[in-house]
Coordinates of C-alpha atoms in Angstrom, one line a residue:
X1 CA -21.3 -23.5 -8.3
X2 CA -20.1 -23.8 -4.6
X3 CA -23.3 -21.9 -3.5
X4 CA -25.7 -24.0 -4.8
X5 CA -27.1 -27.1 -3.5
X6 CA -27.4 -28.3 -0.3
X7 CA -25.7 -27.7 3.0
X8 CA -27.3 -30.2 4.8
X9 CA -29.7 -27.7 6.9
X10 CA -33.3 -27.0 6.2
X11 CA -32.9 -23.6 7.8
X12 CA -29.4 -22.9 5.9
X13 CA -31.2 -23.9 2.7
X14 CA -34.0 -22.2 3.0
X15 CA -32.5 -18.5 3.9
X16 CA -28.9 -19.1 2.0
X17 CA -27.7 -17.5 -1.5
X18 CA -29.0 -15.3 -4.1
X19 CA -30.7 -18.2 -6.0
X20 CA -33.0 -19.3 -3.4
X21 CA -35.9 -16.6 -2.4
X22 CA -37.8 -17.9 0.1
X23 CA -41.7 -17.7 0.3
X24 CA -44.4 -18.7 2.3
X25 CA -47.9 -17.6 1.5
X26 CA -46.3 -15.1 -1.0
X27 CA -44.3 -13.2 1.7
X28 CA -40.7 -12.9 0.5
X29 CA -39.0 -14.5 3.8
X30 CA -35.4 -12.8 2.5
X31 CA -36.9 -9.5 2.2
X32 CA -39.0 -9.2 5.3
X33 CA -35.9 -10.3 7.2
X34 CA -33.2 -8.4 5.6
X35 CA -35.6 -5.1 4.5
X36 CA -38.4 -4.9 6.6
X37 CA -37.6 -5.8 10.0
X38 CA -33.3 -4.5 10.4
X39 CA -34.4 -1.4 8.2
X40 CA -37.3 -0.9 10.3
X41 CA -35.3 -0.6 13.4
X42 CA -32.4 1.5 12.2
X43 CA -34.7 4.3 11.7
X44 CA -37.1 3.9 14.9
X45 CA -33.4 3.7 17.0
X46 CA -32.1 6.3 15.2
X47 CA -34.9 8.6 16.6
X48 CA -35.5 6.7 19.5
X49 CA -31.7 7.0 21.2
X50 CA -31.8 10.8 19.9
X51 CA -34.9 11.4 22.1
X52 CA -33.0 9.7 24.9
X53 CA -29.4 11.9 24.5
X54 CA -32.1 14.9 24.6
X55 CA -33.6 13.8 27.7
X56 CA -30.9 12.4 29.4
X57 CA -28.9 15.9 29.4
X58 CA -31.7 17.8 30.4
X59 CA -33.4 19.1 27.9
X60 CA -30.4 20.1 25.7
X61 CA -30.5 18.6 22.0
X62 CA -27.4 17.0 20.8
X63 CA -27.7 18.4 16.7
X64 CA -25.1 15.8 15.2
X65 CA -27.2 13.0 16.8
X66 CA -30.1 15.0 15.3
X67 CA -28.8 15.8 12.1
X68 CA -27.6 11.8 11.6
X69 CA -30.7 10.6 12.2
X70 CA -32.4 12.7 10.1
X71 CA -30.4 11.5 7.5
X72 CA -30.9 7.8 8.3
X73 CA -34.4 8.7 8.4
X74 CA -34.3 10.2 4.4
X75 CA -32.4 7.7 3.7
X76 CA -34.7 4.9 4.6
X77 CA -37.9 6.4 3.2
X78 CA -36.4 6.8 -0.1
X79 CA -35.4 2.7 0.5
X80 CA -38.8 1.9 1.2
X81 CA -40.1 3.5 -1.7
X82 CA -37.3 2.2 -4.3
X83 CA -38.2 -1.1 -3.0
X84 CA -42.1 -0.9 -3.1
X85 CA -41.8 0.0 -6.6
X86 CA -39.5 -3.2 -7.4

């Protein structure tokens, strides 16, 4: 298929398609970047720009903001622990 082979770039190669997990030293390079490190954030910003709403308007707490990152927050802990059971 189209997908397979190469494109000409290491980098492209070495990150590109479903066929192709990356490892070095037994680290999934695929899964750290897309798992790990973006999920990672998504749940320290959701908390971390509620915190700032609730100090930026004094004090006052902004319960959708809350409420949403909450969510992301349940959301993200049952991720991690679907994929550290894979």
């Amino acid at each position: 298929t189209q997908d397979n082979g190469s494109s000409g770039s290491w980098v492209k190669d070495y990150l590109w398609g479903t066929e192709l997990y990356p490892r070095v030293f037994g680290l999934d390079l695929k899964r750290f970047i897309n798992c790990r490190f973006s999920m990672t954030f998504w749940q320290l910003a959701g908390f971390s720009f509620c915190y700032r709403s609730y100090i930026l308007h004094g004090n006052v707490m902004d319960w959708g903001l809350f409420f949403a990152a909450l969510s992301q927050y349940l959301y993200l802990v049952k991720f991690f622990l679907w994929v550290s059971v894979c």
